[in-house]
Short mmCIF file of C-alpha atoms in Angstrom, two decimals:
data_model
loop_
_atom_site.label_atom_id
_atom_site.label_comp_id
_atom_site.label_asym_id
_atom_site.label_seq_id
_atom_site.Cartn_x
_atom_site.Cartn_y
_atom_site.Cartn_z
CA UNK A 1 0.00 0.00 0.00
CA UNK A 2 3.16 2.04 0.97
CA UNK A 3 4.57 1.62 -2.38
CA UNK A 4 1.53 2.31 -4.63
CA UNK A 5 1.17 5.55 -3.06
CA UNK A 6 4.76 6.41 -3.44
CA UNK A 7 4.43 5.50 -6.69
CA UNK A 8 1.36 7.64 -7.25
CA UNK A 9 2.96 11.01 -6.25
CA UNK A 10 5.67 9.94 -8.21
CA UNK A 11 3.63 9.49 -11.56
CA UNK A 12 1.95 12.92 -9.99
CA UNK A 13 5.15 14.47 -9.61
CA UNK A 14 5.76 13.75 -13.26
CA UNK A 15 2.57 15.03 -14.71
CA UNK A 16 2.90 18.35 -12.79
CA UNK A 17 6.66 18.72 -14.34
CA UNK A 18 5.17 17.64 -17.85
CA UNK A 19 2.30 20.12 -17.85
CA UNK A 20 4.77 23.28 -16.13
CA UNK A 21 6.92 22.44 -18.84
CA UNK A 22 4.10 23.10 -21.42
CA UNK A 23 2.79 26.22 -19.74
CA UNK A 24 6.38 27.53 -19.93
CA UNK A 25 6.73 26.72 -23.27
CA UNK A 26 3.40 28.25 -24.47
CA UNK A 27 3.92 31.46 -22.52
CA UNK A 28 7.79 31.71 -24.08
CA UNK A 29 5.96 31.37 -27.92
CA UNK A 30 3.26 33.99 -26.68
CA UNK A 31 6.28 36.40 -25.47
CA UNK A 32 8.02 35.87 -28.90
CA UNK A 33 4.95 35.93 -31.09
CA UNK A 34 4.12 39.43 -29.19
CA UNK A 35 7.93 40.84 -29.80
CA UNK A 36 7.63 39.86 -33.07
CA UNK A 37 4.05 41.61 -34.23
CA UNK A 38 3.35 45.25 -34.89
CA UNK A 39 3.58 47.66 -31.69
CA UNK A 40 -0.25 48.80 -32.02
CA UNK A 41 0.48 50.99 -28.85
CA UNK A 42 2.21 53.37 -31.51
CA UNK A 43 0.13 54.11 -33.82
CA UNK A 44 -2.56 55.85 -31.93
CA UNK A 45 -3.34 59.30 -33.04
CA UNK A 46 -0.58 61.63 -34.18
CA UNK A 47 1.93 58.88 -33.77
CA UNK A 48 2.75 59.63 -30.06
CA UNK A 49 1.81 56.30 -28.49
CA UNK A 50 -1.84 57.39 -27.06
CA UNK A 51 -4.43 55.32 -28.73
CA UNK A 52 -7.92 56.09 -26.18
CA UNK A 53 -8.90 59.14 -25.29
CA UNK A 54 -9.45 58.61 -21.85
CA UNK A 55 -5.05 58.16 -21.12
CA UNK A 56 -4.76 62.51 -20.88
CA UNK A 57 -4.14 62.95 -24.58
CA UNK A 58 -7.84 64.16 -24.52
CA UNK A 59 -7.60 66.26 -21.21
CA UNK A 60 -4.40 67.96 -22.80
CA UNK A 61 -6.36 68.86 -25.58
CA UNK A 62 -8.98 70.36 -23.91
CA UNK A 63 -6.65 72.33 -21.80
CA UNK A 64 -4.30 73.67 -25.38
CA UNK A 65 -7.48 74.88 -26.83
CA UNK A 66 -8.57 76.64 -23.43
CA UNK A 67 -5.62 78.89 -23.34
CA UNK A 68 -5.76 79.55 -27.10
CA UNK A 69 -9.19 81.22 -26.42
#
């Protein structure tokens, strides 16, 4: 009984290292399929890296055209 249970964690052991192993692999190809695709965080309006409106490019806007009034 001792040894089937040893031998269960064992096999459990094995599975846990088998499916960490995948999980690291997958996130590694996720990582290097993201460096390798098109920054879309540049190419928001006027090139400067703000793509919502709601991150202060908006709100600095607003304020410019205040003080031009």
């Amino acid at each position: 009984m001792e040894q089937a249970k040893q031998n269960l964690i064992k096999i459990l052991l094995i599975v846990n290292l088998v499916i960490s192993t995948c999980a690291a692999i997958g996130v590694g190809y996720l990582v290097y399929k993201q460096s390798q695709s098109p920054n879309f965080s540049e190419m928001g309006p006027r090139g400067n890296g703000q793509m919502f409106p709601g991150n202060g490019q908006f709100q600095q806007d607003q304020d410019q055209s205040n003080q031009t009034q």
